[in-house]
Coordinates of C-alpha atoms in Angstrom, one line a residue:
X1 CA 169.3 46.0 21.1
X2 CA 166.0 47.9 21.5
X3 CA 164.4 48.3 24.9
X4 CA 161.4 46.3 23.8
X5 CA 163.5 43.4 22.8
X6 CA 165.4 43.5 26.1
X7 CA 162.2 43.3 28.0
X8 CA 161.1 40.3 25.9
X9 CA 164.3 38.5 26.6
X10 CA 163.9 39.4 30.3
X11 CA 160.4 37.9 30.3
X12 CA 161.7 34.7 28.8
X13 CA 164.0 34.2 31.8
X14 CA 160.9 33.3 33.8
X15 CA 160.4 30.3 31.5
X16 CA 163.7 29.0 32.6
X17 CA 162.0 28.2 35.9
X18 CA 160.5 25.2 34.2
X19 CA 163.9 23.5 34.8
X20 CA 162.8 23.2 38.4
X21 CA 160.5 20.4 37.3
X22 CA 163.7 18.3 37.2
X23 CA 163.7 18.6 41.0
X24 CA 160.8 16.1 41.0
X25 CA 163.5 13.5 41.3
X26 CA 163.8 14.5 44.9
X27 CA 160.6 12.6 45.5
X28 CA 162.8 9.4 45.5
X29 CA 164.7 10.9 48.4
X30 CA 161.4 11.6 50.3
X31 CA 160.3 8.0 49.8
X32 CA 163.7 6.7 51.1
X33 CA 163.5 8.9 54.2
X34 CA 159.9 8.6 55.7
X35 CA 160.6 11.4 58.2
X36 CA 161.1 13.9 55.4
X37 CA 157.8 12.8 53.8
X38 CA 156.0 13.3 57.1
X39 CA 157.4 16.8 57.4
X40 CA 156.4 17.6 53.8
X41 CA 152.8 16.3 54.4
X42 CA 152.6 18.3 57.6
X43 CA 153.6 21.5 55.7
X44 CA 151.0 20.8 53.0
X45 CA 148.3 20.1 55.6
X46 CA 149.2 23.3 57.5
X47 CA 149.1 25.5 54.4
X48 CA 145.5 26.5 55.0
X49 CA 146.2 27.6 58.6
X50 CA 149.4 29.3 57.7
X51 CA 147.6 31.2 55.0
X52 CA 145.0 32.5 57.5
X53 CA 147.8 33.6 59.8
X54 CA 149.6 35.3 56.9
X55 CA 146.4 37.1 55.9
X56 CA 146.0 38.3 59.5
X57 CA 149.6 39.5 59.5
X58 CA 149.0 41.5 56.3
X59 CA 145.8 43.0 57.7
X60 CA 147.7 44.0 60.8
X61 CA 150.6 45.5 58.7
X62 CA 148.0 47.4 56.6
X63 CA 146.3 48.9 59.6
X64 CA 149.5 50.0 61.2
X65 CA 150.9 51.1 57.9
X66 CA 148.0 53.5 57.4
X67 CA 148.4 54.7 61.0
X68 CA 152.1 55.4 60.6
X69 CA 151.6 57.1 57.2
X70 CA 149.0 59.5 58.7
X71 CA 151.0 60.2 61.9
X72 CA 154.4 60.7 60.1
X73 CA 152.8 62.8 57.4
X74 CA 155.8 62.4 55.1
X75 CA 158.4 63.3 57.7
X76 CA 160.1 59.8 57.3
X77 CA 160.7 58.3 53.9
X78 CA 160.2 54.8 55.3
X79 CA 156.6 55.7 55.9
X80 CA 156.0 58.0 52.9
X81 CA 152.9 56.1 51.6
X82 CA 150.9 53.2 52.7
X83 CA 152.6 50.6 50.6
X84 CA 156.1 51.8 51.7
X85 CA 155.0 51.8 55.3
X86 CA 153.6 48.3 54.9
X87 CA 156.9 47.1 53.4
X88 CA 158.9 48.7 56.2
X89 CA 156.7 47.2 59.0
X90 CA 156.7 43.7 57.3
X91 CA 160.5 43.6 56.8
X92 CA 161.5 45.1 60.1
X93 CA 158.8 43.3 62.1
X94 CA 158.9 39.8 60.6
X95 CA 162.2 39.6 58.7
X96 CA 164.6 42.1 60.2
X97 CA 167.8 40.2 59.4
X98 CA 167.0 40.0 55.7
X99 CA 166.0 43.7 55.1
X100 CA 169.0 44.6 52.9
X101 CA 168.7 41.6 50.6
X102 CA 165.0 42.0 50.2
X103 CA 165.3 45.8 49.4
X104 CA 168.0 45.1 46.8
X105 CA 165.9 42.5 45.1
X106 CA 162.9 44.8 45.2
X107 CA 164.8 47.5 43.4
X108 CA 165.7 45.0 40.6
X109 CA 162.3 43.5 40.1
X110 CA 159.0 43.2 41.9
X111 CA 158.9 39.5 41.0
X112 CA 162.2 39.0 42.7
X113 CA 160.8 40.8 45.7
X114 CA 157.8 38.4 45.9
X115 CA 160.0 35.4 45.3
X116 CA 162.4 36.2 48.1
X117 CA 159.5 36.9 50.5
X118 CA 157.9 33.5 49.6
X119 CA 161.2 31.7 50.2
X120 CA 161.8 33.4 53.6
X121 CA 158.2 32.8 54.7
X122 CA 158.5 29.1 53.9
X123 CA 162.1 28.5 55.1
X124 CA 162.7 31.1 57.9
X125 CA 159.2 31.3 59.4
X126 CA 157.5 28.0 58.7
X127 CA 160.3 25.4 58.7
X128 CA 162.3 26.9 61.5
X129 CA 159.3 27.3 63.7
X130 CA 158.4 23.7 62.8
X131 CA 161.9 22.6 63.8
X132 CA 161.5 24.3 67.1
X133 CA 158.2 22.6 67.7
X134 CA 159.6 19.2 66.8
X135 CA 162.6 19.6 69.1
X136 CA 160.3 20.8 71.9
X137 CA 158.0 17.8 71.4
X138 CA 161.0 15.3 71.4
X139 CA 162.4 16.8 74.5
X140 CA 159.1 16.6 76.3
X141 CA 158.6 13.0 75.2
X142 CA 162.1 12.0 76.3
X143 CA 161.7 13.8 79.6
X144 CA 158.4 12.1 80.3
X145 CA 159.8 8.7 79.4
X146 CA 162.9 9.2 81.6
X147 CA 160.8 10.3 84.6
X148 CA 158.5 7.3 84.1
X149 CA 161.4 4.9 84.0
X150 CA 163.0 6.4 87.1
X151 CA 159.7 6.2 88.9
X152 CA 159.1 2.6 88.0
X153 CA 162.7 1.7 89.0
X154 CA 162.2 3.3 92.4
X155 CA 158.9 1.5 92.9
X156 CA 160.5 -1.9 92.0
X157 CA 163.4 -1.3 94.4
X158 CA 161.1 -0.2 97.3
X159 CA 158.8 -3.2 96.9
X160 CA 161.7 -5.6 96.6
X161 CA 163.3 -4.2 99.8
X162 CA 159.9 -4.6 101.6
X163 CA 159.6 -8.2 100.4
X164 CA 163.1 -9.0 101.6
X165 CA 162.5 -7.3 105.0
X166 CA 159.4 -9.5 105.4
X167 CA 161.4 -12.6 104.5
X168 CA 159.1 -13.3 101.5
X169 CA 162.0 -13.4 99.0
X170 CA 165.8 -13.6 99.2
X171 CA 166.9 -13.5 95.6
X172 CA 165.5 -12.8 92.1
X173 CA 164.6 -16.5 91.6
X174 CA 162.3 -16.7 94.6
X175 CA 158.6 -16.6 93.9
X176 CA 155.7 -14.7 95.6
X177 CA 152.5 -16.5 96.7
X178 CA 149.0 -15.2 97.1
X179 CA 149.4 -15.0 100.9
X180 CA 152.7 -13.2 100.7
X181 CA 151.1 -10.8 98.2
X182 CA 148.2 -10.1 100.6
X183 CA 150.7 -9.7 103.5
X184 CA 152.6 -7.1 101.4
X185 CA 149.5 -5.0 100.8
X186 CA 148.9 -4.7 104.6
X187 CA 152.1 -2.6 104.8
X188 CA 151.2 1.2 104.7
X189 CA 154.4 2.0 102.8
X190 CA 153.5 -0.6 100.1
X191 CA 150.1 1.2 99.6
X192 CA 151.9 4.5 99.3
X193 CA 154.5 3.2 96.8
X194 CA 151.9 1.6 94.6
X195 CA 149.8 4.8 94.8
X196 CA 152.8 6.7 93.4
X197 CA 152.5 4.8 90.1
X198 CA 148.7 5.0 90.0
X199 CA 147.9 1.5 91.3
X200 CA 145.0 1.3 93.8
X201 CA 146.3 -0.9 96.7
X202 CA 142.8 -1.4 98.1
X203 CA 141.4 -2.4 94.8
X204 CA 144.4 -4.6 94.1
X205 CA 143.2 -6.9 96.9
X206 CA 140.2 -7.8 94.7
X207 CA 142.5 -8.8 91.9
X208 CA 144.4 -11.3 94.0
X209 CA 142.4 -14.2 92.4
X210 CA 143.2 -12.8 89.0
X211 CA 146.9 -12.4 89.7
X212 CA 147.3 -15.8 91.4
X213 CA 145.2 -18.6 90.0
X214 CA 145.2 -22.4 90.3
X215 CA 147.4 -22.6 87.2
X216 CA 149.7 -19.9 88.5
X217 CA 149.9 -20.1 92.3
X218 CA 153.2 -18.3 92.5
X219 CA 155.0 -15.6 90.5
X220 CA 158.6 -14.4 90.2
X221 CA 159.2 -10.8 91.2
X222 CA 159.6 -9.5 87.6
X223 CA 156.4 -11.3 86.5
X224 CA 154.6 -9.9 89.6
X225 CA 155.7 -6.3 88.8
X226 CA 154.7 -6.7 85.2
X227 CA 151.1 -7.8 86.2
X228 CA 150.8 -5.1 88.9
X229 CA 151.9 -2.3 86.6
X230 CA 149.3 -3.4 84.0
X231 CA 146.7 -2.5 86.6
X232 CA 147.6 1.2 86.7
X233 CA 144.7 3.6 86.5
X234 CA 146.4 5.6 83.8
X235 CA 146.7 2.7 81.4
X236 CA 144.4 2.6 78.4
X237 CA 142.4 -0.5 77.7
X238 CA 143.7 -2.7 74.9
X239 CA 142.3 -5.6 72.9
X240 CA 144.3 -7.9 75.2
X241 CA 142.6 -6.4 78.2
X242 CA 139.2 -7.0 76.7
X243 CA 140.1 -10.7 75.9
X244 CA 141.4 -11.2 79.5
X245 CA 138.2 -9.7 80.8
X246 CA 136.2 -12.0 78.6
X247 CA 138.1 -15.0 80.0
X248 CA 137.4 -13.9 83.6
X249 CA 133.7 -13.4 82.9
X250 CA 133.4 -16.8 81.2
X251 CA 135.3 -18.4 84.1
X252 CA 132.9 -16.9 86.7
X253 CA 129.9 -17.8 84.6
X254 CA 131.0 -21.4 84.3
X255 CA 131.5 -21.5 88.1
X256 CA 128.1 -20.0 88.6
X257 CA 126.7 -22.6 86.2
X258 CA 128.2 -25.5 88.1
X259 CA 126.8 -24.2 91.4
X260 CA 123.4 -23.8 89.8
X261 CA 123.5 -27.3 88.3
X262 CA 124.4 -28.8 91.7
X263 CA 121.5 -26.9 93.4
X264 CA 119.1 -28.1 90.7
X265 CA 120.4 -31.7 91.0
X266 CA 119.8 -31.6 94.8
X267 CA 116.3 -30.3 94.1
X268 CA 115.6 -33.0 91.7
X269 CA 116.7 -35.7 94.2
X270 CA 114.6 -34.1 96.9
X271 CA 111.5 -33.9 94.6
X272 CA 111.6 -37.6 93.9
X273 CA 112.4 -37.2 90.2
X274 CA 109.0 -35.8 89.0
X275 CA 110.8 -34.2 86.0
X276 CA 110.0 -30.6 86.8
X277 CA 113.5 -29.7 88.1
X278 CA 115.0 -31.4 85.1
X279 CA 113.2 -28.9 82.9
X280 CA 114.6 -26.0 85.0
X281 CA 118.0 -27.5 84.6
X282 CA 117.8 -27.5 80.8
X283 CA 116.7 -23.8 80.9
X284 CA 119.6 -22.9 83.2
X285 CA 122.1 -24.7 80.9
X286 CA 120.7 -22.9 77.8
X287 CA 120.9 -19.6 79.7
X288 CA 124.5 -19.9 80.8
X289 CA 125.5 -21.5 77.5
X290 CA 124.7 -18.3 75.7
X291 CA 127.7 -16.7 77.3

């Protein structure tokens, strides 16, 4: 077989890569495992940044390749030319464990050389570093969660022991009243314990009317702790918090409206019913009704 025909058949081998299109079936696996889809999307999104980093790496390799070529001046075959020096620095600097495999494929074909480099950059550099980042993030999240749970458990135990020492509660079924709550806040240790979880004990006194209302004069200890922990300064506001705030504002506005109406009613009686206070009353009702 002539050399030209051999090269033609060798070029046709690249068309066999079209078989890789069958791997599109793997998309079904990605849909079945959402975590894999998330990682693939993250890789696609990070391609631009990774490309910039790779370009910076090539520029650095080029600069040092030129420097080593000039300084060696042919004394070392690994730096006998800029391209050879760049290849040496890239392999031994970024992929030292795969040098032999890469050089063997480079001798066979430059296409194989580029293909193995692409594979190693994606698998060894990108995916493995992503795996390290994922593991680090998971460890950090689990550590923060465990520390938070331990802190909350210590706070609950400390407050429970203080309530028992003050004879406010004896078992888990006992309830806490508003007076007992205010008595608890007078203890310096209680203020310190609440401060450890980010609850302002001084500001908590102002929320006594919110925590204990006419419809809810007493609370069990678990319910009490749940409400108190919702008032931590580190908590972010949610839609539920906004709704609760709206209810409180409306309650206060209605109470103020009732007081204003009683004052207007007394003024009407004192004025002998000349009709002028009645007009003021209607304007007050329309003002407060807008809330």
